[in-house]
Amino acid sequence: MASPVIFVKRKNGSLRMCIDYQKLNDMTVKNVYPLPRSNDLIEKLQGAKIFSKFNLKWGYNLVRIKEGDEWETAFKTCYGLFKYLVMPFGLTNTVTTLV
């Protein structure tokens, strides 16, 4: 099964490739544990002396997809069939993998 690709025009006129993982996400077993609320996290930081700031957007490209599961990210273009080796945007459960 390969997911379809669409191209969306950006404000500057360039094109952005988007992969529609809706069918894959519908078949994926969702993680059942809740993410912590931001207010609760901020409360826990009271009195802390060290703070960190990071951008989760860059974290996606650092998480390797489990060997053997790469085929699940397959997408098809007019140039052929491709798959991700690192975690792409748009998959169910990816946020909980990063947090």
Tab-separated table of C-alpha atoms in Angstrom:
chain	number	residue	atom	x	y	z
A	1	MET	CA	0.000	0.000	0.000
A	2	ALA	CA	1.418	3.387	-0.956
A	3	SER	CA	0.022	6.698	0.264
A	4	PRO	CA	-0.935	9.361	-2.277
A	5	VAL	CA	1.093	12.545	-2.746
A	6	ILE	CA	-0.352	15.995	-3.357
A	7	PHE	CA	1.403	19.299	-3.926
A	8	VAL	CA	0.206	22.436	-2.173
A	9	LYS	CA	1.174	25.885	-3.404
A	10	ARG	CA	2.870	28.046	-0.762
A	11	LYS	CA	2.314	31.799	-0.429
A	12	ASN	CA	5.599	32.456	-2.235
A	13	GLY	CA	4.478	30.323	-5.187
A	14	SER	CA	6.726	27.321	-4.517
A	15	LEU	CA	5.239	23.867	-4.078
A	16	ARG	CA	5.186	21.810	-0.898
A	17	MET	CA	4.941	18.031	-1.149
A	18	CYS	CA	2.365	16.515	1.210
A	19	ILE	CA	1.722	12.823	1.746
A	20	ASP	CA	-1.803	11.768	2.693
A	21	TYR	CA	-1.352	9.140	5.413
A	22	GLN	CA	-5.078	9.054	6.268
A	23	LYS	CA	-5.583	5.377	5.305
A	24	LEU	CA	-2.459	4.304	7.217
A	25	ASN	CA	-3.500	6.384	10.245
A	26	ASP	CA	-6.979	4.815	10.180
A	27	MET	CA	-5.376	1.339	10.509
A	28	THR	CA	-2.850	2.369	13.176
A	29	VAL	CA	-3.485	1.411	16.802
A	30	LYS	CA	-3.559	4.736	18.650
A	31	ASN	CA	-1.505	5.294	21.793
A	32	VAL	CA	-3.926	5.361	24.717
A	33	TYR	CA	-1.977	7.379	27.273
A	34	PRO	CA	-2.674	11.121	27.471
A	35	LEU	CA	-0.059	13.791	26.892
A	36	PRO	CA	0.676	15.938	29.953
A	37	ARG	CA	-1.099	19.298	30.070
A	38	SER	CA	1.180	22.287	29.563
A	39	ASN	CA	-0.070	23.927	32.788
A	40	ASP	CA	0.940	20.849	34.781
A	41	LEU	CA	4.396	20.856	33.199
A	42	ILE	CA	4.894	24.562	33.940
A	43	GLU	CA	3.900	24.008	37.584
A	44	LYS	CA	6.532	21.292	37.889
A	45	LEU	CA	9.181	23.719	36.618
A	46	GLN	CA	8.652	26.175	39.482
A	47	GLY	CA	11.905	26.592	41.322
A	48	ALA	CA	13.945	25.092	38.498
A	49	LYS	CA	17.233	26.783	37.634
A	50	ILE	CA	17.761	25.325	34.170
A	51	PHE	CA	15.354	25.690	31.277
A	52	SER	CA	15.569	24.226	27.791
A	53	LYS	CA	13.911	25.249	24.586
A	54	PHE	CA	13.707	23.014	21.540
A	55	ASN	CA	11.798	22.829	18.311
A	56	LEU	CA	9.978	19.515	17.859
A	57	LYS	CA	9.817	20.102	14.112
A	58	TRP	CA	13.497	19.153	13.802
A	59	GLY	CA	13.084	16.116	16.045
A	60	TYR	CA	11.140	14.216	13.401
A	61	ASN	CA	14.212	13.894	11.194
A	62	LEU	CA	16.224	12.457	14.077
A	63	VAL	CA	13.982	9.478	14.867
A	64	ARG	CA	14.816	6.419	12.768
A	65	ILE	CA	11.878	4.270	11.716
A	66	LYS	CA	12.174	0.715	13.051
A	67	GLU	CA	14.043	-1.437	10.573
A	68	GLY	CA	11.563	-3.442	8.541
A	69	ASP	CA	8.710	-0.964	9.070
A	70	GLU	CA	9.890	1.613	6.524
A	71	TRP	CA	7.564	0.184	3.856
A	72	GLU	CA	4.588	1.529	5.832
A	73	THR	CA	5.656	5.086	4.929
A	74	ALA	CA	5.736	4.306	1.201
A	75	PHE	CA	4.418	6.953	-1.173
A	76	LYS	CA	4.086	6.936	-4.916
A	77	THR	CA	4.990	9.677	-7.390
A	78	CYS	CA	5.329	9.750	-11.158
A	79	TYR	CA	9.053	9.099	-10.533
A	80	GLY	CA	8.542	5.882	-8.593
A	81	LEU	CA	7.876	4.441	-5.162
A	82	PHE	CA	9.694	5.922	-2.148
A	83	LYS	CA	9.799	5.317	1.605
A	84	TYR	CA	11.034	7.253	4.611
A	85	LEU	CA	13.911	6.055	6.762
A	86	VAL	CA	13.198	8.681	9.436
A	87	MET	CA	9.879	9.721	10.940
A	88	PRO	CA	7.828	11.967	8.636
A	89	PHE	CA	5.125	14.438	9.613
A	90	GLY	CA	1.526	13.242	9.561
A	91	LEU	CA	1.697	9.769	11.075
A	92	THR	CA	-0.439	8.805	14.067
A	93	ASN	CA	1.512	8.478	17.347
A	94	THR	CA	4.554	10.436	16.131
A	95	VAL	CA	4.078	13.247	18.658
A	96	THR	CA	4.079	10.821	21.575
A	97	THR	CA	7.275	9.294	20.200
A	98	LEU	CA	8.983	12.676	20.482
A	99	VAL	CA	7.671	13.698	23.906
